[in-house]
XYZ file of C-alpha atoms in Angstrom:
397
model
C 10.608 -71.049 36.553
C 10.821 -68.075 34.183
C 13.550 -68.527 31.544
C 13.786 -65.529 29.178
C 15.689 -66.206 25.956
C 16.587 -62.581 25.216
C 17.466 -59.493 27.199
C 14.265 -57.838 25.939
C 12.208 -60.777 27.207
C 13.848 -60.437 30.623
C 13.066 -56.723 30.726
C 9.409 -57.407 29.807
C 9.028 -60.040 32.542
C 10.619 -57.796 35.174
C 8.512 -54.754 34.207
C 5.362 -56.802 34.664
C 6.583 -58.227 37.959
C 7.387 -54.728 39.230
C 3.947 -53.476 38.248
C 2.328 -56.340 40.162
C 4.935 -56.216 42.984
C 5.567 -59.891 42.331
C 8.782 -61.173 44.001
C 11.423 -62.736 41.745
C 14.373 -64.917 42.719
C 17.197 -64.395 40.233
C 19.396 -67.401 39.508
C 21.504 -69.137 36.891
C 21.458 -72.884 37.439
C 21.236 -72.719 41.256
C 24.610 -74.375 41.820
C 25.590 -71.687 44.374
C 22.206 -71.396 46.072
C 23.333 -71.272 49.685
C 21.839 -67.783 50.190
C 18.058 -67.603 49.893
C 15.430 -64.877 49.940
C 13.269 -64.613 53.048
C 9.943 -64.735 51.181
C 8.440 -66.966 48.459
C 9.423 -65.797 44.987
C 9.186 -67.080 41.443
C 12.617 -68.038 40.054
C 13.844 -66.218 36.955
C 16.880 -67.876 35.399
C 19.532 -66.594 33.028
C 20.084 -70.071 31.559
C 18.303 -69.051 28.331
C 20.862 -66.287 27.688
C 23.848 -68.193 26.356
C 26.791 -67.772 24.014
C 30.095 -65.957 23.684
C 29.328 -62.551 22.182
C 32.896 -61.415 21.506
C 36.336 -62.802 22.231
C 39.629 -61.553 20.831
C 42.515 -63.523 22.358
C 44.963 -60.788 21.339
C 43.053 -58.242 23.426
C 42.514 -60.754 26.264
C 38.924 -59.579 26.725
C 35.775 -61.703 26.509
C 32.084 -60.747 26.400
C 29.628 -63.513 27.296
C 25.896 -63.795 27.939
C 25.242 -64.467 31.588
C 23.668 -67.916 31.304
C 26.638 -69.401 29.449
C 28.109 -72.400 31.303
C 31.480 -71.735 32.919
C 32.794 -74.901 31.263
C 32.067 -73.412 27.813
C 33.958 -70.252 28.716
C 36.913 -72.244 30.069
C 37.032 -74.426 26.940
C 37.189 -71.374 24.672
C 39.914 -69.818 26.800
C 41.922 -73.054 27.041
C 42.004 -73.303 23.234
C 44.030 -70.085 23.313
C 46.061 -70.907 26.437
C 44.195 -68.288 28.451
C 42.286 -68.363 31.757
C 40.222 -66.438 34.279
C 42.943 -65.324 36.681
C 40.641 -65.300 39.716
C 40.061 -69.092 39.574
C 36.281 -69.292 40.131
C 35.353 -71.930 42.684
C 32.883 -74.716 41.853
C 30.414 -74.991 44.773
C 28.723 -78.185 43.594
C 30.893 -80.475 45.708
C 30.282 -78.823 49.074
C 26.618 -78.019 48.357
C 25.714 -81.277 46.563
C 24.041 -79.298 43.765
C 23.552 -80.362 40.144
C 23.714 -78.623 36.786
C 26.279 -76.350 35.187
C 27.546 -73.192 36.907
C 26.996 -70.087 34.781
C 29.385 -67.228 34.108
C 26.756 -64.746 35.323
C 26.610 -66.610 38.616
C 30.380 -66.333 38.981
C 30.247 -62.545 38.865
C 26.930 -62.195 40.711
C 28.531 -64.089 43.609
C 32.023 -62.567 43.104
C 33.533 -66.059 43.239
C 37.312 -66.235 43.635
C 39.883 -68.954 44.283
C 43.428 -69.308 45.686
C 44.947 -66.637 43.415
C 42.618 -64.019 44.936
C 45.226 -62.477 47.244
C 47.512 -61.637 44.300
C 45.268 -61.449 41.210
C 42.169 -59.951 42.833
C 38.579 -61.133 43.026
C 36.186 -61.770 40.146
C 34.994 -58.142 40.303
C 38.564 -56.954 39.689
C 38.540 -58.674 36.275
C 35.078 -57.353 35.374
C 35.196 -54.510 32.834
C 31.525 -54.091 32.014
C 28.105 -55.663 32.126
C 24.516 -55.309 31.016
C 21.637 -55.868 33.406
C 17.931 -55.257 33.874
C 17.037 -53.212 36.946
C 13.911 -53.529 39.085
C 11.987 -51.160 36.799
C 12.592 -53.405 33.808
C 15.115 -50.966 32.306
C 18.154 -52.314 30.436
C 21.353 -50.755 31.815
C 24.833 -50.898 30.322
C 27.733 -50.226 32.686
C 31.465 -50.125 31.967
C 32.945 -51.258 28.669
C 35.604 -53.407 27.008
C 38.576 -51.357 28.212
C 39.455 -50.145 31.699
C 39.895 -46.546 30.521
C 36.151 -46.457 29.819
C 35.191 -45.661 33.405
C 31.564 -44.775 32.622
C 29.534 -47.013 34.880
C 32.575 -48.822 36.244
C 31.509 -48.283 39.863
C 28.084 -49.681 38.986
C 29.781 -52.722 37.482
C 31.672 -53.336 40.713
C 28.463 -52.829 42.701
C 26.578 -55.563 40.808
C 29.476 -58.008 41.302
C 28.737 -59.846 44.524
C 25.137 -58.574 44.803
C 23.723 -62.095 44.235
C 20.747 -60.983 42.208
C 19.472 -58.474 44.752
C 20.073 -55.391 42.572
C 19.508 -56.527 38.997
C 19.252 -59.368 36.496
C 22.666 -59.594 34.808
C 22.366 -60.438 31.102
C 25.941 -60.004 29.801
C 29.432 -59.669 31.255
C 32.721 -58.404 29.827
C 35.942 -59.357 31.591
C 39.667 -59.542 31.052
C 41.573 -62.807 30.913
C 45.249 -63.743 31.236
C 47.629 -66.276 29.658
C 47.896 -69.683 31.313
C 51.291 -69.965 33.072
C 53.535 -72.424 31.164
C 54.903 -73.895 34.393
C 53.566 -74.426 37.922
C 55.408 -75.660 40.994
C 54.396 -76.076 44.623
C 56.822 -75.921 47.524
C 55.591 -77.913 50.544
C 56.801 -77.303 54.105
C 55.813 -80.203 56.360
C 54.832 -80.604 60.007
C 54.147 -76.975 60.940
C 51.402 -76.148 63.410
C 48.916 -73.422 62.485
C 50.883 -70.610 64.127
C 54.221 -71.538 62.536
C 52.498 -72.040 59.187
C 51.146 -68.475 59.353
C 54.660 -67.194 60.044
C 56.131 -69.277 57.214
C 53.532 -68.035 54.730
C 54.109 -64.420 55.769
C 57.865 -64.859 55.294
C 57.346 -66.501 51.903
C 55.005 -63.825 50.590
C 57.531 -61.151 51.628
C 60.193 -62.716 49.378
C 60.660 -61.450 45.779
C 59.585 -64.793 44.268
C 55.995 -63.926 43.223
C 53.954 -66.504 45.106
C 50.484 -66.977 43.574
C 49.037 -69.321 46.194
C 49.628 -69.854 49.911
C 47.619 -72.350 51.957
C 47.974 -74.414 55.118
C 46.450 -77.895 55.317
C 46.412 -79.284 58.874
C 46.774 -83.008 59.522
C 42.985 -83.442 59.704
C 42.595 -82.570 56.002
C 46.034 -83.265 54.477
C 45.224 -86.827 53.390
C 42.123 -85.665 51.487
C 44.204 -83.777 48.919
C 45.736 -85.356 45.785
C 44.779 -88.846 46.991
C 46.929 -88.553 50.109
C 50.164 -87.998 48.161
C 51.299 -84.946 50.101
C 54.321 -85.499 52.399
C 53.546 -86.737 55.920
C 52.437 -84.263 58.547
C 50.726 -80.909 58.177
C 51.318 -79.312 54.756
C 51.998 -75.630 54.170
C 51.864 -75.182 50.386
C 53.210 -72.295 48.285
C 52.548 -71.984 44.548
C 54.854 -70.480 41.922
C 53.792 -69.866 38.296
C 55.434 -68.541 35.146
C 58.048 -69.518 32.602
C 59.767 -72.829 33.317
C 63.334 -71.590 34.017
C 61.998 -68.738 36.156
C 59.782 -71.050 38.217
C 62.685 -73.436 38.773
C 65.018 -70.716 40.061
C 62.348 -69.132 42.243
C 61.397 -72.506 43.714
C 65.027 -73.120 44.694
C 65.270 -69.721 46.382
C 61.973 -70.234 48.190
C 62.885 -73.740 49.352
C 66.232 -72.524 50.707
C 64.484 -69.952 52.916
C 61.656 -72.275 53.981
C 64.082 -74.951 55.209
C 64.453 -72.827 58.349
C 60.807 -73.665 59.182
C 60.693 -77.385 58.433
C 61.220 -80.199 55.883
C 60.734 -78.993 52.300
C 59.598 -80.849 49.179
C 58.184 -79.971 45.746
C 55.234 -81.519 43.918
C 55.834 -80.986 40.207
C 53.384 -79.507 37.737
C 50.755 -82.252 37.443
C 50.226 -82.682 41.191
C 50.358 -78.915 41.688
C 47.511 -78.348 39.239
C 45.398 -80.985 40.977
C 46.188 -79.714 44.467
C 45.235 -76.092 43.817
C 42.061 -77.110 42.006
C 41.107 -79.157 45.089
C 41.969 -76.286 47.447
C 39.839 -73.983 45.284
C 36.856 -76.349 45.448
C 37.237 -77.129 49.196
C 37.434 -80.860 48.477
C 37.864 -82.018 52.122
C 34.385 -80.752 52.971
C 32.649 -82.035 49.837
C 31.535 -84.872 52.093
C 27.836 -85.218 51.308
C 26.815 -83.997 54.770
C 24.924 -80.964 56.034
C 27.532 -80.215 58.687
C 27.720 -76.414 58.973
C 30.452 -74.950 56.765
C 31.755 -71.415 57.241
C 33.785 -69.299 54.841
C 35.594 -66.772 57.028
C 37.670 -63.821 55.818
C 39.991 -62.207 58.371
C 43.475 -60.718 58.497
C 46.058 -63.428 57.617
C 47.619 -63.132 61.070
C 44.239 -63.663 62.777
C 43.026 -66.854 61.099
C 44.818 -69.355 63.298
C 43.895 -67.380 66.448
C 40.228 -67.694 65.470
C 40.409 -71.447 64.935
C 42.407 -71.979 68.133
C 39.862 -70.055 70.200
C 36.876 -71.847 68.664
C 38.415 -75.273 69.273
C 38.210 -74.624 73.013
C 34.420 -74.293 72.814
C 33.169 -76.230 69.764
C 33.921 -79.164 67.503
C 35.630 -77.727 64.431
C 37.797 -78.760 61.490
C 39.529 -76.128 59.366
C 42.111 -75.283 56.721
C 43.528 -71.995 55.459
C 43.894 -70.276 52.067
C 44.956 -66.760 50.996
C 48.025 -66.839 53.274
C 45.724 -67.642 56.191
C 43.222 -64.857 55.486
C 40.530 -67.254 54.207
C 39.503 -69.940 56.692
C 37.223 -72.812 55.706
C 35.657 -74.156 58.922
C 33.398 -77.198 59.216
C 31.509 -77.450 62.492
C 30.689 -80.867 63.892
C 27.266 -79.928 65.295
C 25.669 -76.466 65.502
C 26.862 -73.519 63.375
C 27.758 -71.618 66.590
C 27.138 -68.378 64.694
C 27.179 -66.086 67.700
C 30.451 -67.586 68.898
C 32.103 -67.423 65.461
C 31.121 -63.833 64.803
C 31.981 -62.689 68.346
C 35.516 -64.015 68.031
C 35.910 -62.426 64.598
C 35.008 -59.031 66.088
C 37.414 -59.596 68.971
C 40.252 -60.353 66.552
C 39.889 -57.086 64.649
C 36.986 -57.791 62.316
C 36.240 -59.680 59.143
C 33.210 -61.539 57.914
C 31.781 -65.040 58.118
C 29.438 -66.550 55.529
C 27.447 -69.681 56.354
C 27.901 -71.675 53.149
C 26.179 -74.880 54.245
C 23.812 -75.888 57.042
C 20.596 -77.777 57.671
C 17.270 -76.133 56.843
C 16.579 -75.666 60.552
C 19.909 -73.900 61.094
C 19.404 -71.696 58.044
C 16.062 -70.536 59.403
C 17.842 -69.248 62.514
C 21.247 -68.036 61.310
C 21.875 -65.139 58.871
C 23.913 -66.398 55.920
C 25.984 -63.216 55.694
C 27.666 -61.073 58.305
C 25.082 -58.620 59.715
C 25.855 -55.106 58.478
C 26.567 -52.129 60.746
C 23.648 -49.695 60.844
C 25.295 -47.047 58.647
C 26.263 -49.524 55.927
C 22.861 -51.208 56.123
C 21.167 -47.842 55.584
C 23.415 -47.091 52.587
C 22.737 -50.536 51.133
C 19.003 -49.991 51.534
C 19.192 -46.690 49.629
C 21.132 -48.334 46.790
C 18.604 -51.169 46.690
C 15.722 -48.678 46.601
C 17.247 -46.843 43.610
C 17.842 -49.961 41.521
C 14.849 -52.014 42.689
C 12.221 -49.570 43.984
C 9.443 -52.178 44.172
C 11.703 -54.544 46.118
C 10.975 -57.522 43.868
C 14.518 -58.977 43.649
C 15.537 -61.598 46.204
C 14.187 -59.716 49.212
C 16.153 -60.340 52.417
C 18.753 -62.501 50.689
C 21.666 -60.376 51.885
C 22.093 -58.659 55.235
C 20.464 -55.368 56.098
């Protein structure tokens, strides 16, 4: 594995690889390595590029080298009661991977958690970055303030590209204060359809919900050591100042009583619950059972699961007000079936997060792109990586 210790070293390695047309597989610590290139390639890791370059808590902006462990970033932020608002997921549980996730990997994969539907994805917090393109050129895009729009579109483009467009060496992103209080309102014993209606009604209220998930009976007991109320659990998170959270929770509970029994969890259990939802704890089961991450319209999620249950063995739970569905298949991935139903329900995308090696050889990890978008993606790839050395075939074309 190639591990450059400076940005200049990375540029030198990539220039030589481009000249020799030698494929490279960009990675951090490979904790999110569910998507793989379709040809042998030498790994080049950002783990040698570490350290916080600049952090002013008053400005709520941080600049960090890409190989810096996420835990180091979170420790520095926690010391100032600040956080990454997009709640980056830790994939190690569901993928059984080792090592420390890196901050570059978070943005390269555009990783986001339960607050995504209100606070935005990782790319929405990204203000700027530095990267090495496929020619070995060092590129700076964006800056430390949002009003510096030079290269901002390029910054958004690199977020979520998973190393297919460039080797990210440094990221600059905004952070937010940690909410002083957190409460979760739980509505019990709703089926998937009623849960979707309850979440839609809750989000429409002026109470500023920052998390909305539905945990069917099949997964409920796997959260917070089984301490959720009996029956299916529809959970709604409120954050902010203590008195405000208390009043908003009362208003929310009063409305939700029309749907079913209501309870609250308190701050400690709430923090644990939403961390476990973020990390998909029910499916961190040590198996290779196929696991899908499906993004659809919030009103379509339960229709998708209901239709699939008629034809395949499936377990599922819902985040993002029902718009993010985590689905574990009992046998085959059933990719054609999953993606056909998604199209029939108005569109979306399904990513195969986990599967056996045999299944991965047959099933595209990402949603196949329409021809026009695939052609545009190919042109972008050709501009940034003309020799095609970065992670060829890793993402759909």
